[in-house]
PDB file of C-alpha atoms in Angstrom:
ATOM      1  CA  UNK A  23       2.198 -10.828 -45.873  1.00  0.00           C
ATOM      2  CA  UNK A  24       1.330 -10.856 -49.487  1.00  0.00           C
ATOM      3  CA  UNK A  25       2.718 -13.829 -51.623  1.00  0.00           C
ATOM      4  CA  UNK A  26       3.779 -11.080 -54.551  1.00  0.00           C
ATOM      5  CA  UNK A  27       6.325  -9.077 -51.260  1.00  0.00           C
ATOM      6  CA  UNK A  28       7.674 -12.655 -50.194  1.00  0.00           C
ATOM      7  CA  UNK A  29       8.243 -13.393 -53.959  1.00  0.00           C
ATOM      8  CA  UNK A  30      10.003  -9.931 -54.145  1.00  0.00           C
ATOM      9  CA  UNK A  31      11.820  -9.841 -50.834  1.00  0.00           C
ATOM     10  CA  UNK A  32      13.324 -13.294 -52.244  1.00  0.00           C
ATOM     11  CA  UNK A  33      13.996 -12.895 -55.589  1.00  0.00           C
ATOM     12  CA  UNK A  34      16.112  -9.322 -55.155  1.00  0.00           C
ATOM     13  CA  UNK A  35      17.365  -9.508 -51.874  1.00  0.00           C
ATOM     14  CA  UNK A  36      17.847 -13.517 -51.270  1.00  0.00           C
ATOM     15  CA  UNK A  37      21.872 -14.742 -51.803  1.00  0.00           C
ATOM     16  CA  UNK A  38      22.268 -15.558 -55.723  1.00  0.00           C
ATOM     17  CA  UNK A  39      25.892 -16.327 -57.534  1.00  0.00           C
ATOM     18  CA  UNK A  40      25.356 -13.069 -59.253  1.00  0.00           C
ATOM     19  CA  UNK A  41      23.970 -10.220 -56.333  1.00  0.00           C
ATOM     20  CA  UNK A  42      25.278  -9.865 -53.278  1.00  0.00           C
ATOM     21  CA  UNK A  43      21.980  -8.531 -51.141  1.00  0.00           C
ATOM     22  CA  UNK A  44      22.797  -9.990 -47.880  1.00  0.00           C
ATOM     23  CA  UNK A  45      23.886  -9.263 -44.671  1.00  0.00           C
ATOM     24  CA  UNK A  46      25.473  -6.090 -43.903  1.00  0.00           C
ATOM     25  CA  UNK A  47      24.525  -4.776 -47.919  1.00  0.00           C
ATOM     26  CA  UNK A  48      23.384  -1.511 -48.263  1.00  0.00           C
ATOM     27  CA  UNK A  49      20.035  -0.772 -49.910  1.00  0.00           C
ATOM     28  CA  UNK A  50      18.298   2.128 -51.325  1.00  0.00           C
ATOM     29  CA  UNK A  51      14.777   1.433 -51.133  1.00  0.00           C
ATOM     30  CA  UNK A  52      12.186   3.980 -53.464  1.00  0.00           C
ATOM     31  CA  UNK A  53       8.500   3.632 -52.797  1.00  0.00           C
ATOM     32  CA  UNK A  54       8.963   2.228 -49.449  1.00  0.00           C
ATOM     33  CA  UNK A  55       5.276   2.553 -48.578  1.00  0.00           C
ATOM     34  CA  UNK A  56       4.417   1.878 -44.877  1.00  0.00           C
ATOM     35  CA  UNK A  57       7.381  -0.041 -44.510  1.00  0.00           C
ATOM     36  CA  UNK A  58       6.093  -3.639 -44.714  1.00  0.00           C
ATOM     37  CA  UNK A  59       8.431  -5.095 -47.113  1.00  0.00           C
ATOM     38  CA  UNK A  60      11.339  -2.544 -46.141  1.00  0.00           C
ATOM     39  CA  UNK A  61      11.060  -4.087 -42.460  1.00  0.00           C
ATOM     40  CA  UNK A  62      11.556  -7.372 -44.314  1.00  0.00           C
ATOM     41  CA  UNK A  63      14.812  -6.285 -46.104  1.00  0.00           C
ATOM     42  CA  UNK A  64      16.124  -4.342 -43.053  1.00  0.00           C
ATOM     43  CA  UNK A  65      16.086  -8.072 -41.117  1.00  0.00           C
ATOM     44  CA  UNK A  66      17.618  -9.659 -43.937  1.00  0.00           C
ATOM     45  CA  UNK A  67      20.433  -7.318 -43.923  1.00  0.00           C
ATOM     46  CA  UNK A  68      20.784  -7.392 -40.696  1.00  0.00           C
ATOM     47  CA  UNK A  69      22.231  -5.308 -38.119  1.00  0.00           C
ATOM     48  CA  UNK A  70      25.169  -4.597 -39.765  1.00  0.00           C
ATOM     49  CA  UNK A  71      23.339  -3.506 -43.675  1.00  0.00           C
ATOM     50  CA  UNK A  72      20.915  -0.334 -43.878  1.00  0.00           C
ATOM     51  CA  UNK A  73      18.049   0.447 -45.589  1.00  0.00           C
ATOM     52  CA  UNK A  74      17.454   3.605 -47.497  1.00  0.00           C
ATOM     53  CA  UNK A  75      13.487   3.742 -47.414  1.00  0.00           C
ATOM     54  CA  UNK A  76      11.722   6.784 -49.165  1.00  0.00           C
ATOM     55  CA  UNK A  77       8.354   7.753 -49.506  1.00  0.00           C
ATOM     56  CA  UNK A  78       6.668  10.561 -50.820  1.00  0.00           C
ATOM     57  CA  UNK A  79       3.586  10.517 -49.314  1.00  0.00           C
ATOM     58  CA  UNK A  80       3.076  11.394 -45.590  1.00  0.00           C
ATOM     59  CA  UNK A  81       0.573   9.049 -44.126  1.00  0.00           C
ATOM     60  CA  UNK A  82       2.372   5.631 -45.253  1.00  0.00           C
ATOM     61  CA  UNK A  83       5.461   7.861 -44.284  1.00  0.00           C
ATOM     62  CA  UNK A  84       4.364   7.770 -40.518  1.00  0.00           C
ATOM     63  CA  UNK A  85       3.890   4.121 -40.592  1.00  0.00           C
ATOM     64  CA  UNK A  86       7.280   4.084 -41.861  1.00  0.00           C
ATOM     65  CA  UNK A  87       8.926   6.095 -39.156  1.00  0.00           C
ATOM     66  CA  UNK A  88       7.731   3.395 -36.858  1.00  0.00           C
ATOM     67  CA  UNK A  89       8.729   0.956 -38.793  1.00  0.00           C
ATOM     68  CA  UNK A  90      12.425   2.751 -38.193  1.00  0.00           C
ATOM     69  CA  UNK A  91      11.500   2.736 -34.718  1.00  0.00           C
ATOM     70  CA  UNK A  92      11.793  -0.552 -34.043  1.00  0.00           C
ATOM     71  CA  UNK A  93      15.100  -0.975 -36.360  1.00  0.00           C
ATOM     72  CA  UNK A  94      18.477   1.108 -35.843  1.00  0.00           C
ATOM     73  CA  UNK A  95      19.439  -0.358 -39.847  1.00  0.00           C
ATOM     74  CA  UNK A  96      16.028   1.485 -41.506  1.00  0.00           C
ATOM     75  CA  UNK A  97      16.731   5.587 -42.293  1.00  0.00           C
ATOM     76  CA  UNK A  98      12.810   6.398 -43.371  1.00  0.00           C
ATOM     77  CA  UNK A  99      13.332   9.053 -46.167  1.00  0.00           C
ATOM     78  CA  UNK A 100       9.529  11.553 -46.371  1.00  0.00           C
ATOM     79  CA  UNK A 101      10.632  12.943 -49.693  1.00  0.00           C
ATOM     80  CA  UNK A 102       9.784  12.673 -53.399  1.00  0.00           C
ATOM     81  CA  UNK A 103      11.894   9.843 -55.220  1.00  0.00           C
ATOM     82  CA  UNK A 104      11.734  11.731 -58.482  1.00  0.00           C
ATOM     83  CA  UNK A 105      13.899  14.570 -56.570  1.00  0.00           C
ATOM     84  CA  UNK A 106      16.877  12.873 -55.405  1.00  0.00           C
ATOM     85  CA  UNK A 107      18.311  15.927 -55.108  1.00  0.00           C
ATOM     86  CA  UNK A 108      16.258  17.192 -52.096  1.00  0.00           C
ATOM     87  CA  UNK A 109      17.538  13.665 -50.264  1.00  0.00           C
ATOM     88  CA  UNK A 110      21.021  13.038 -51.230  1.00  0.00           C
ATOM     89  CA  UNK A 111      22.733  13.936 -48.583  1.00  0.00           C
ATOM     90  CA  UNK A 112      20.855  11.482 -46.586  1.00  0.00           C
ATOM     91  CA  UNK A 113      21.897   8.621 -48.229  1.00  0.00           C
ATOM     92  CA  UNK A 114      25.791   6.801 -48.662  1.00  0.00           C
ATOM     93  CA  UNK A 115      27.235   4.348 -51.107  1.00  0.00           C
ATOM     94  CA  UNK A 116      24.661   1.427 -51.499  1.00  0.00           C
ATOM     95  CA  UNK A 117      25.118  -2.045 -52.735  1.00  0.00           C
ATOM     96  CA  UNK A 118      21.276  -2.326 -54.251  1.00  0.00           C
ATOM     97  CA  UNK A 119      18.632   0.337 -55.048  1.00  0.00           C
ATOM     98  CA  UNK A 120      14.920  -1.369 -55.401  1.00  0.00           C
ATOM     99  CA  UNK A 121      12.320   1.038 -56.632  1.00  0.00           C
ATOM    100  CA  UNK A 122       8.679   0.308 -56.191  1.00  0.00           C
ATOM    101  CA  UNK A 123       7.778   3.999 -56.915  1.00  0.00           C
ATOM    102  CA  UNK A 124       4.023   4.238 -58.882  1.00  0.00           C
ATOM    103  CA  UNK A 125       5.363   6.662 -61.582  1.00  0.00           C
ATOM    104  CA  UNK A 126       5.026   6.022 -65.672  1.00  0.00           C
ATOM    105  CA  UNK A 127       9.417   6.732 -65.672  1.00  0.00           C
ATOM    106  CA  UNK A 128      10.447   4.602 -62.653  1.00  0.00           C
ATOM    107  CA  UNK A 129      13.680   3.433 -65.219  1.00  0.00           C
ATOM    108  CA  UNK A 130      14.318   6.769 -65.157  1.00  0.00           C
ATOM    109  CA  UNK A 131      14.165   7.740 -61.515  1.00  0.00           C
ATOM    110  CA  UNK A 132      16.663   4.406 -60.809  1.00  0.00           C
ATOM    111  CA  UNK A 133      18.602   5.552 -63.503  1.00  0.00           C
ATOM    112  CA  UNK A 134      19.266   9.173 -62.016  1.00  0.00           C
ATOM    113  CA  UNK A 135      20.093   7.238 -58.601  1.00  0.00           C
ATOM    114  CA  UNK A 136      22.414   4.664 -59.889  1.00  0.00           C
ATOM    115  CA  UNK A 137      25.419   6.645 -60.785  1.00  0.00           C
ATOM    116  CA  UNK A 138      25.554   8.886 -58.139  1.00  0.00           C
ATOM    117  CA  UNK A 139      24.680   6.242 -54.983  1.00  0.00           C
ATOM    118  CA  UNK A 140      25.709   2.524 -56.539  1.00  0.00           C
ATOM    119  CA  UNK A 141      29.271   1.130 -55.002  1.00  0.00           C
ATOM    120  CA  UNK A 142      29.430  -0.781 -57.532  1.00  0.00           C
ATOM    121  CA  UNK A 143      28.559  -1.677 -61.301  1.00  0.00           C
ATOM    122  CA  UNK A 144      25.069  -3.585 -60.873  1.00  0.00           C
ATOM    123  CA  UNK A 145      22.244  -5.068 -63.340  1.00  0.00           C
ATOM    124  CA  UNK A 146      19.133  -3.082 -63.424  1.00  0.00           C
ATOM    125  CA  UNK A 147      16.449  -5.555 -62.940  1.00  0.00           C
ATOM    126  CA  UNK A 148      12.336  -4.260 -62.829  1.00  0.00           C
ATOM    127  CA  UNK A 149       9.521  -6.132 -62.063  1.00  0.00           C
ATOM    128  CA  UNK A 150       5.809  -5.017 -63.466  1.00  0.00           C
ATOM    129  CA  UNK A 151       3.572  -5.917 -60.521  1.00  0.00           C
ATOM    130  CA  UNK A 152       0.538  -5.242 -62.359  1.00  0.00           C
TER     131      UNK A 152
END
């Protein structure tokens, strides 16, 4: 694994005094790739938590289905995070949403998600990987 998706995996979804991203949390992942990370965030919710993953495109999606293969808590999502329209239904109440979505208005795809799928009032934190 990459040192930049262990630094990730542990800085949003580790226990803090502020964030509750732990077991049995709820997480809408966007830009879910292949799944690598997302496998990491579905064991650190654990059995009991679930991980929204989408992913537009449809090659990484297909690594990502097997990713949800081999764990009942990931839903893989093939659909265009910029449309959360055309995947709404799929997803509940979540406790986090993490977006790692290559797009110029990522704020503003979050920012469409976060009233409609949050449970509760949460601090909008982004991360420039480049």
């Amino acid at each position: 694994m990459e040192p930049l998706q262990i630094q990730t995996c542990c800085c949003h979804f580790g226990r803090s005094r502020r964030h509750s991203h732990q077991t049995g949390s709820k997480v809408l992942y966007l830009g879910a790739a292949s799944g690598t990370t997302v496998s990491h965030v579905a064991d650190i919710v654990g059995p009991e938590g679930m991980v929204y993953a989408v992913e537009f495109s449809h090659r990484s999606g297909r690594d990502l289905i097997n990713v949800a293969k081999k764990r009942m808590n990931v839903v893989p999502i093939i659909e265009d995070a910029r449309h959360p329209h055309k995947y709404r239904m799929l997803v509940g109440m979540v406790d986090v949403i993490f977006a790692d979505v290559a797009q110029p208005d990522q704020a503003r795809i979050v920012a469409l998600k976060r009233s409609s799928v949050l449970e509760k009032q949460w601090t909008f934190r982004h991360i420039n990987q480049s």
